CSV table of C-alpha atoms and ligand atoms in Angstrom, one decimal:
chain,number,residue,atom,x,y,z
A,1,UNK,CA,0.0,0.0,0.0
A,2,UNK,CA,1.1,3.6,-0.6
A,3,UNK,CA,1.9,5.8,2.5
A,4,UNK,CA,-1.0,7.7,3.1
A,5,UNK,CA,-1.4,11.5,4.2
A,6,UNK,CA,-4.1,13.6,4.5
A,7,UNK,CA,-5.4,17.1,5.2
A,8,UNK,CA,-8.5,17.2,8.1
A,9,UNK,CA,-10.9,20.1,8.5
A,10,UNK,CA,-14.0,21.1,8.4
A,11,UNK,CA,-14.8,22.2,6.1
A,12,UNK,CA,-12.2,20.3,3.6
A,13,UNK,CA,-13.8,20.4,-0.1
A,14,UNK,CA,-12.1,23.5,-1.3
A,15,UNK,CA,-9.3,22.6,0.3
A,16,UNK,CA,-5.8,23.0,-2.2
A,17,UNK,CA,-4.0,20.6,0.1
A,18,UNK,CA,-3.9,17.5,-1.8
A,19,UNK,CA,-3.4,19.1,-5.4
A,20,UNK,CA,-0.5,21.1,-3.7
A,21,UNK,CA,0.9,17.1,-2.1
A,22,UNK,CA,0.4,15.3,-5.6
A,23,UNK,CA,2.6,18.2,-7.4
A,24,UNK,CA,5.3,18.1,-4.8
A,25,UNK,CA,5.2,14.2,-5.3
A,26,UNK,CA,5.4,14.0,-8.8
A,27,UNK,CA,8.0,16.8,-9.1
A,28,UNK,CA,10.4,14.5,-6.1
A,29,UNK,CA,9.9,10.9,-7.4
A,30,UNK,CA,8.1,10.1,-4.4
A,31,UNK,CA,5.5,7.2,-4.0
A,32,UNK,CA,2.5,8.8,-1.9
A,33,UNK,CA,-1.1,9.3,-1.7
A,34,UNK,CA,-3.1,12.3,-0.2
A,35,UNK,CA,-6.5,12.7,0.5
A,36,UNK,CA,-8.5,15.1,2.7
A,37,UNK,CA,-11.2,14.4,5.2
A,38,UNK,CA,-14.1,15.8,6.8
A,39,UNK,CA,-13.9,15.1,10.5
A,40,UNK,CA,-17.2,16.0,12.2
A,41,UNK,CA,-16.9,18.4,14.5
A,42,UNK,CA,-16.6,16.5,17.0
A,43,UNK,CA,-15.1,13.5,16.0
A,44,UNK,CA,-11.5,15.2,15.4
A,45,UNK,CA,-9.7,12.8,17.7
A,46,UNK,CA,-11.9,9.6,16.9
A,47,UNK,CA,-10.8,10.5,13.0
A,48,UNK,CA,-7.1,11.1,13.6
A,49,UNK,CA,-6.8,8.2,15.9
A,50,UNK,CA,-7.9,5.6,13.2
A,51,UNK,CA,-6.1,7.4,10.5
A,52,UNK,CA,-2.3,6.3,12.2
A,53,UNK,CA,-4.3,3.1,13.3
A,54,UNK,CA,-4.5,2.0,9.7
A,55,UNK,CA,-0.8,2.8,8.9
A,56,UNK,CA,-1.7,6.6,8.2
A,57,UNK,CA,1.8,8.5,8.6
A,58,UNK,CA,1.2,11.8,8.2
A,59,UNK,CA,-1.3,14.9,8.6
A,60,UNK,CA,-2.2,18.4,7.8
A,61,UNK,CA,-4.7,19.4,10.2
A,62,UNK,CA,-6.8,22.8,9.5
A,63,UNK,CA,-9.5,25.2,10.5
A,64,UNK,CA,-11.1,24.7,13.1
A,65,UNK,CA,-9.0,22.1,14.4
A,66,UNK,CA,-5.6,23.4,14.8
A,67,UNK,CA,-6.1,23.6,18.6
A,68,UNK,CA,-7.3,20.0,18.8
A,69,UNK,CA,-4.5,18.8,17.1
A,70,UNK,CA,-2.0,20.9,19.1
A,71,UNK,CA,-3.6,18.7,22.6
A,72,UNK,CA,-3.7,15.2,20.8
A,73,UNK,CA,0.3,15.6,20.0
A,74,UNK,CA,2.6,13.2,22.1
A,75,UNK,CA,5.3,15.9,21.8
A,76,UNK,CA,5.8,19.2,19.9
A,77,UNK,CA,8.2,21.1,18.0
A,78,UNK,CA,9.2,24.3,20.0
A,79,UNK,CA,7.5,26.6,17.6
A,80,UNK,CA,4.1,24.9,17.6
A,81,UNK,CA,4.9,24.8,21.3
A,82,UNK,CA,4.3,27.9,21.5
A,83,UNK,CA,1.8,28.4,19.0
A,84,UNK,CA,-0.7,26.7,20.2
A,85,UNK,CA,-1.7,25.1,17.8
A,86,UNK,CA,-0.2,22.0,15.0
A,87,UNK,CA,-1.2,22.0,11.3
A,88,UNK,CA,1.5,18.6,10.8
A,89,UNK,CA,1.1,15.8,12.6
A,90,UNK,CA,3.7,12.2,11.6
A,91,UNK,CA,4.7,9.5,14.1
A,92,UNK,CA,8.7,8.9,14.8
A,93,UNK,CA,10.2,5.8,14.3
A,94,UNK,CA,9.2,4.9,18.3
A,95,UNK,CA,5.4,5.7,17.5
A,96,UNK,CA,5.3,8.7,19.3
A,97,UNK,CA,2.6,11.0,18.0
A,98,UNK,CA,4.5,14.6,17.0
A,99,UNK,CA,3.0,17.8,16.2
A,100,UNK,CA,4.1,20.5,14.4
A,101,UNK,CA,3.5,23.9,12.7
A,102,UNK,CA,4.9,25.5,9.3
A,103,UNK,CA,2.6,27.9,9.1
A,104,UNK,CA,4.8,30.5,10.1
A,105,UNK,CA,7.9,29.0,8.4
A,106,UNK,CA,5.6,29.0,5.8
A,107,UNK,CA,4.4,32.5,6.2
A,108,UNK,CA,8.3,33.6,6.7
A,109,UNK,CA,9.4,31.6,3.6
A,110,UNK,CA,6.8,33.3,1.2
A,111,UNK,CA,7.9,36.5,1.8
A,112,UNK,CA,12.0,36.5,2.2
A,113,UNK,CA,12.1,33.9,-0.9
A,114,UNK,CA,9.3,34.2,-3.3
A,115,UNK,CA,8.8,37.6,-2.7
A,116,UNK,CA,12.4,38.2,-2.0
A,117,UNK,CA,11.9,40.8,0.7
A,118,UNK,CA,13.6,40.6,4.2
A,119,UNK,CA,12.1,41.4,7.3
A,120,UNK,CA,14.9,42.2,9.1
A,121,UNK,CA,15.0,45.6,10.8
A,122,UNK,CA,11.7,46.6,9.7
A,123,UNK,CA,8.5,47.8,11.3
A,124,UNK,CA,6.1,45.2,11.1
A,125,UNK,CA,2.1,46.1,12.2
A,126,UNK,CA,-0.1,42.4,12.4
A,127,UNK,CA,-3.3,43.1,12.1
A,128,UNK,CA,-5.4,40.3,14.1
A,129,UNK,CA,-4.4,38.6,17.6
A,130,UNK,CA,-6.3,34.9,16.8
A,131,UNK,CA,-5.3,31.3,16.4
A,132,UNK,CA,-3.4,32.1,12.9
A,133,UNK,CA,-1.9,35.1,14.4
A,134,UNK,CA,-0.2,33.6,17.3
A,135,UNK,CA,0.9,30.8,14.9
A,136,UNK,CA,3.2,32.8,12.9
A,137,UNK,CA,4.4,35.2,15.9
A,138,UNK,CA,7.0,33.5,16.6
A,139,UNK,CA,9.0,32.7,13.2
A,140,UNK,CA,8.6,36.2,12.5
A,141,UNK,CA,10.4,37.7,15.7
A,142,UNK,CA,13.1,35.1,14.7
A,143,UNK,CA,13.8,37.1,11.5
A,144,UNK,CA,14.9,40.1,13.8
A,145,UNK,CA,12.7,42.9,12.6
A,146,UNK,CA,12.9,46.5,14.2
A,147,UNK,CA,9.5,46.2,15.7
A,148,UNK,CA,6.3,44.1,15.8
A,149,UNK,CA,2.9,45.6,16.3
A,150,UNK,CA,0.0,43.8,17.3
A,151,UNK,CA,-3.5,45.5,16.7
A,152,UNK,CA,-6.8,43.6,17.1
A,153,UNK,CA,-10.4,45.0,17.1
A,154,UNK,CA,-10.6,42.8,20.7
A,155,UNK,CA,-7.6,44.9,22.6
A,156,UNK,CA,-7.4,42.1,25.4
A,157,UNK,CA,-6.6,39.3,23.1
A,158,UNK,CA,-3.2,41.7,21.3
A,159,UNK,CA,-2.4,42.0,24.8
A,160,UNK,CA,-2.0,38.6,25.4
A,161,UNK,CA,0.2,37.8,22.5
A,162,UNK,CA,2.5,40.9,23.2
A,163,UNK,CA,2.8,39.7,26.5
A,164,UNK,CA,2.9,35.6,25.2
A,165,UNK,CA,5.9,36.6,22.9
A,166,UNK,CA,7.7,39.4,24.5
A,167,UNK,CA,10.8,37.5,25.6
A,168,UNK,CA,11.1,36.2,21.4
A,169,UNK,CA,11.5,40.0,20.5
A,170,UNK,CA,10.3,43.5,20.5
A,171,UNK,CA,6.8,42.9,20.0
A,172,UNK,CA,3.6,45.5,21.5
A,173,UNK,CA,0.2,46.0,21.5
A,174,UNK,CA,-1.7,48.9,20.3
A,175,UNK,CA,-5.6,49.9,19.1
A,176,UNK,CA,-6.6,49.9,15.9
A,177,UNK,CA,-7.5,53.6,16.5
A,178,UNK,CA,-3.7,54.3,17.9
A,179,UNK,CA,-2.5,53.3,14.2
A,180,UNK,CA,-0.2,55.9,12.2
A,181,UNK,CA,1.4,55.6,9.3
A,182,UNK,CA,4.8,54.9,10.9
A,183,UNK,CA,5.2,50.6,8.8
A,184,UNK,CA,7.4,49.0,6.3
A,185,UNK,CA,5.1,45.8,6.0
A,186,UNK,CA,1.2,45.5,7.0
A,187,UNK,CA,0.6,41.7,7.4
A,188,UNK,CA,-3.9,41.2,7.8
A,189,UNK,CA,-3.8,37.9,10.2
A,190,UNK,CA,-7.7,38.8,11.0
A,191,UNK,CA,-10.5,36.3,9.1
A,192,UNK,CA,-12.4,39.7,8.1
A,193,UNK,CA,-11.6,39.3,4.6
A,194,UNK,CA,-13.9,36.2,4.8
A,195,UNK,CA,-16.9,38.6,5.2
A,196,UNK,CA,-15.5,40.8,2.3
A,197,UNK,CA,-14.7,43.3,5.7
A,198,UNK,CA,-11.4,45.0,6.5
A,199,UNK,CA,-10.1,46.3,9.5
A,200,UNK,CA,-10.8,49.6,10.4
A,201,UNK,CA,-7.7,51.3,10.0
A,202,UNK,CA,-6.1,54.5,9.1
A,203,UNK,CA,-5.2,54.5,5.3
A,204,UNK,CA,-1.6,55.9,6.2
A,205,UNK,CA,-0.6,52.2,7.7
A,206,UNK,CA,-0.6,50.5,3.8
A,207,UNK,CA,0.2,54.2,2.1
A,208,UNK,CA,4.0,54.3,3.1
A,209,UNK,CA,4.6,50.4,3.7
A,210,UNK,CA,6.4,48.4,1.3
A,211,UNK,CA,4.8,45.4,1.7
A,212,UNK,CA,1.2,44.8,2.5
A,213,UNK,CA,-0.1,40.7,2.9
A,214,UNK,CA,-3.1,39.2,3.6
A,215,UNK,CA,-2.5,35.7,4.8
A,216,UNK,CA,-5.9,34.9,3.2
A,217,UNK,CA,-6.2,34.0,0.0
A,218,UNK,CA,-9.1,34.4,-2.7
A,219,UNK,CA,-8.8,33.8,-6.4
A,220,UNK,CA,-10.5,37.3,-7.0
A,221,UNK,CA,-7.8,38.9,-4.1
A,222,UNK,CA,-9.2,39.7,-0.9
A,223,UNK,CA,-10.8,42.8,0.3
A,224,UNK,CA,-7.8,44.0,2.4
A,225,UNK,CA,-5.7,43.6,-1.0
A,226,UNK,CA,-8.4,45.6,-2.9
A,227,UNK,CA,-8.7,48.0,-0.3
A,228,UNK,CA,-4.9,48.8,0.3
A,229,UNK,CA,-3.9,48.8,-3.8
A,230,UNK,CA,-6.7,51.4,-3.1
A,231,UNK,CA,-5.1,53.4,-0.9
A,232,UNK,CA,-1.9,53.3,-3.1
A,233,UNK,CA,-0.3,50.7,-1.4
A,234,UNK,CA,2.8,49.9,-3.5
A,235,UNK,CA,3.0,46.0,-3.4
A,236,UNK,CA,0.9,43.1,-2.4
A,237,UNK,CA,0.3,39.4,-2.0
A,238,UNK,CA,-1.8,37.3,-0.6
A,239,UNK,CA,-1.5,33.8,1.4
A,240,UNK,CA,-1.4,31.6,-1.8
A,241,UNK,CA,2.2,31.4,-1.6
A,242,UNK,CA,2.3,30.9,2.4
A,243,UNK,CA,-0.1,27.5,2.0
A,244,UNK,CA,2.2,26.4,-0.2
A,245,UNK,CA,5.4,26.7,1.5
A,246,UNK,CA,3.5,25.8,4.9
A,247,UNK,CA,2.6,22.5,2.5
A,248,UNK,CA,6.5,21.8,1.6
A,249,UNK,CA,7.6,22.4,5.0
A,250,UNK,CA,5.1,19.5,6.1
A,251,UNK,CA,6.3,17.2,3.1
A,252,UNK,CA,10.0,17.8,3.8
A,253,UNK,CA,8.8,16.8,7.7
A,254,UNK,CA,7.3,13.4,6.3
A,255,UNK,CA,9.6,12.9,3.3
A,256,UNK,CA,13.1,14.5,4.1
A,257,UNK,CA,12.8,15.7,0.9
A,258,UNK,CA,12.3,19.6,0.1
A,259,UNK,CA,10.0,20.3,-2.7
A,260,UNK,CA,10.4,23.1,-5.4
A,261,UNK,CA,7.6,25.4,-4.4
A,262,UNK,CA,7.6,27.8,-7.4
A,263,UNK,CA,6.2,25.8,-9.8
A,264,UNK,CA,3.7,24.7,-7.8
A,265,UNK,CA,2.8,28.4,-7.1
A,266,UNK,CA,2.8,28.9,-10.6
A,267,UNK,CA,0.5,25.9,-11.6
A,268,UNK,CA,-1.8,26.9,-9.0
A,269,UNK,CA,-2.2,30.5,-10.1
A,270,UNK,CA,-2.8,29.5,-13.7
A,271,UNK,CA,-5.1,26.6,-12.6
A,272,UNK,CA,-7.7,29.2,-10.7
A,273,UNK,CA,-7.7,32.5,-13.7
B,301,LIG,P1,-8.1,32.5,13.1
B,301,LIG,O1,-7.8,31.1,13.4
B,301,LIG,O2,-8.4,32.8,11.7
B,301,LIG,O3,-7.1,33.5,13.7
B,301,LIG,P2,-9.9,33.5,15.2
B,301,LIG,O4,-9.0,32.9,16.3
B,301,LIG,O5,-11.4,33.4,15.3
B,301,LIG,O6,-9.5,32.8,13.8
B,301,LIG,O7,-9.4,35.0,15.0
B,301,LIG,C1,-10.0,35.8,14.0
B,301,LIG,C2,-9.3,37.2,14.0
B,301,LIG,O8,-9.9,38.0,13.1
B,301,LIG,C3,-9.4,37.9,15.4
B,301,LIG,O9,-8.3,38.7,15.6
B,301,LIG,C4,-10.7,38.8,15.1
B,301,LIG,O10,-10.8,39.9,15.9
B,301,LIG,P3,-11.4,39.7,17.4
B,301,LIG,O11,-10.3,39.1,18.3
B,301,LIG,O12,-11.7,41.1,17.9
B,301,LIG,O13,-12.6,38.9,17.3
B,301,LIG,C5,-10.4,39.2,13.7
B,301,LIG,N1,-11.6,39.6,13.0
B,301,LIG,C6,-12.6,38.8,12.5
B,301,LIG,N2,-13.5,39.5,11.8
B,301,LIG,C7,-13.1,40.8,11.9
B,301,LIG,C8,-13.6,42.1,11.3
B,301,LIG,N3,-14.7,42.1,10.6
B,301,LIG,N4,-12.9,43.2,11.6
B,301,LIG,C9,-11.7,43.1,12.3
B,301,LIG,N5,-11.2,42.0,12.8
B,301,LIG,C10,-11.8,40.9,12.6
């Protein structure tokens, strides 16, 4: 039988996941097969648990059950340590049940390689103090930048990441309302792009940065892209590129072997005009 992998969520139909894992495959020779399942609610550990139970050896776990996945990990890598939450879950050669999480190595990746632009040194204002927020906090601060802002439309919540993170780097919390126009890059790590919304924010923050990035992604661009090219934002992307370099982080986890990402990003792009 082929090794099998698999992306969970709920919902999981739209889900890029296993197009993304048969590209990498095919472009690195290896022999694999990935699917993705709809776990019920709440059946997430019932469906992991008889996935590795059948010989399963790897996942990607997704929204809404990044938490879950973080709990049912035997051990976990440092970063999804503190992330709270695992989007990669394989057993080691002992059986012991690991989590991990590439979103932010993902996140990270995308924008110093495929976008060739380094964070280090500069200003960086995160929009959003949720689970994907805190999942990426932590591989940014490791890339040394200047200054990282956290402002979310629930103060408390920045707050708690500021002070989660504060011994990784210079991270701070601040209103939305507080916001000047004092950033090199704006990265939206809020879901309000989901209801076509956008943060409610001071046009200055996207005017003078250098890089704005929604780590959402939408074939028709998302209403903080629209919103900030608006504004006369001078460059943006959105999280197409971060979901695929979160996916080759997880197959270079399971396979030991990294993928080429860029023609994947390119396939995909093409695939969805
Ligand atoms: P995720 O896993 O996507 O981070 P989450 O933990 O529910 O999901 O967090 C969603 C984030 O988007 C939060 O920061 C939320 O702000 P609150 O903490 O105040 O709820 C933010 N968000 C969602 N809709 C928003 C909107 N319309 N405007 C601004 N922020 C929004």
């Amino acid at each position: 039988m082929m090794d099998q992998y698999a992306v969970v969520g709920n919902p999981i139909a739209h889900s890029k996941s296993p197009k993304i894992h048969a590209l990498f495959a095919k472009e690195t020779g290896q022999v694999m097969d990935y699917t993705a399942i709809q776990a019920p609610l709440d059946e997430f550990f019932g469906v992991v648990a008889a996935f590795f139970e059948h010989g399963g050896k790897g996942l990607n776990v997704t929204v809404p059950f990044k938490e879950q996945a973080w709990q049912i990990a035997e051990r976990r890598s440092s970063a999804a340590e503190k992330a709270g939450a695992v989007n990669t879950l394989w057993r080691d050669n002992d059986g012991v049940l690991w989590g991990g999480n590439t979103d932010g190595p993902g996140l990270v990746r995308d924008i110093t390689t495929n976008l060739n632009y380094s964070l280090k040194r500069k200003r960086i204002l995160v929009l959003g103090a949720g689970g994907a927020v805190r999942g990426v906090l932590q591989p940014i601060l490791e890339t040394q930048p200047a200054a990282v802002i956290i402002a979310n439309r629930t103060r408390r919540k920045a707050d708690d990441l500021a002070t989660l993170f504060a011994g990784q780097g210079p991270v701070e919390a601040v209103d939305f309302s507080e916001l000047g126009g004092d950033f090199d890059v704006v990265i939206n790590g809020t879901s309000a792009s989901l209801e076509g919304d956008v943060p409610p924010i001071s046009p200055d923050c996207v005017k003078g940065a250098s890089l704005v990035y929604d780590m959402m992604y939408a074939p028709q661009g998302t209403a903080f892209l629209h919103w900030a090219e608006a504004q006369g934002a001078a460059r943006g992307a959105d999280g197409l590129g971060m979901l695929v370099e979160q996916a080759a982080e997880a197959f270079f986890i399971w396979r030991g072997v990294r993928p080429q990402t860029a023609p994947v990003l390119d396939a995909l792009r093409s695939f969805t005009l």
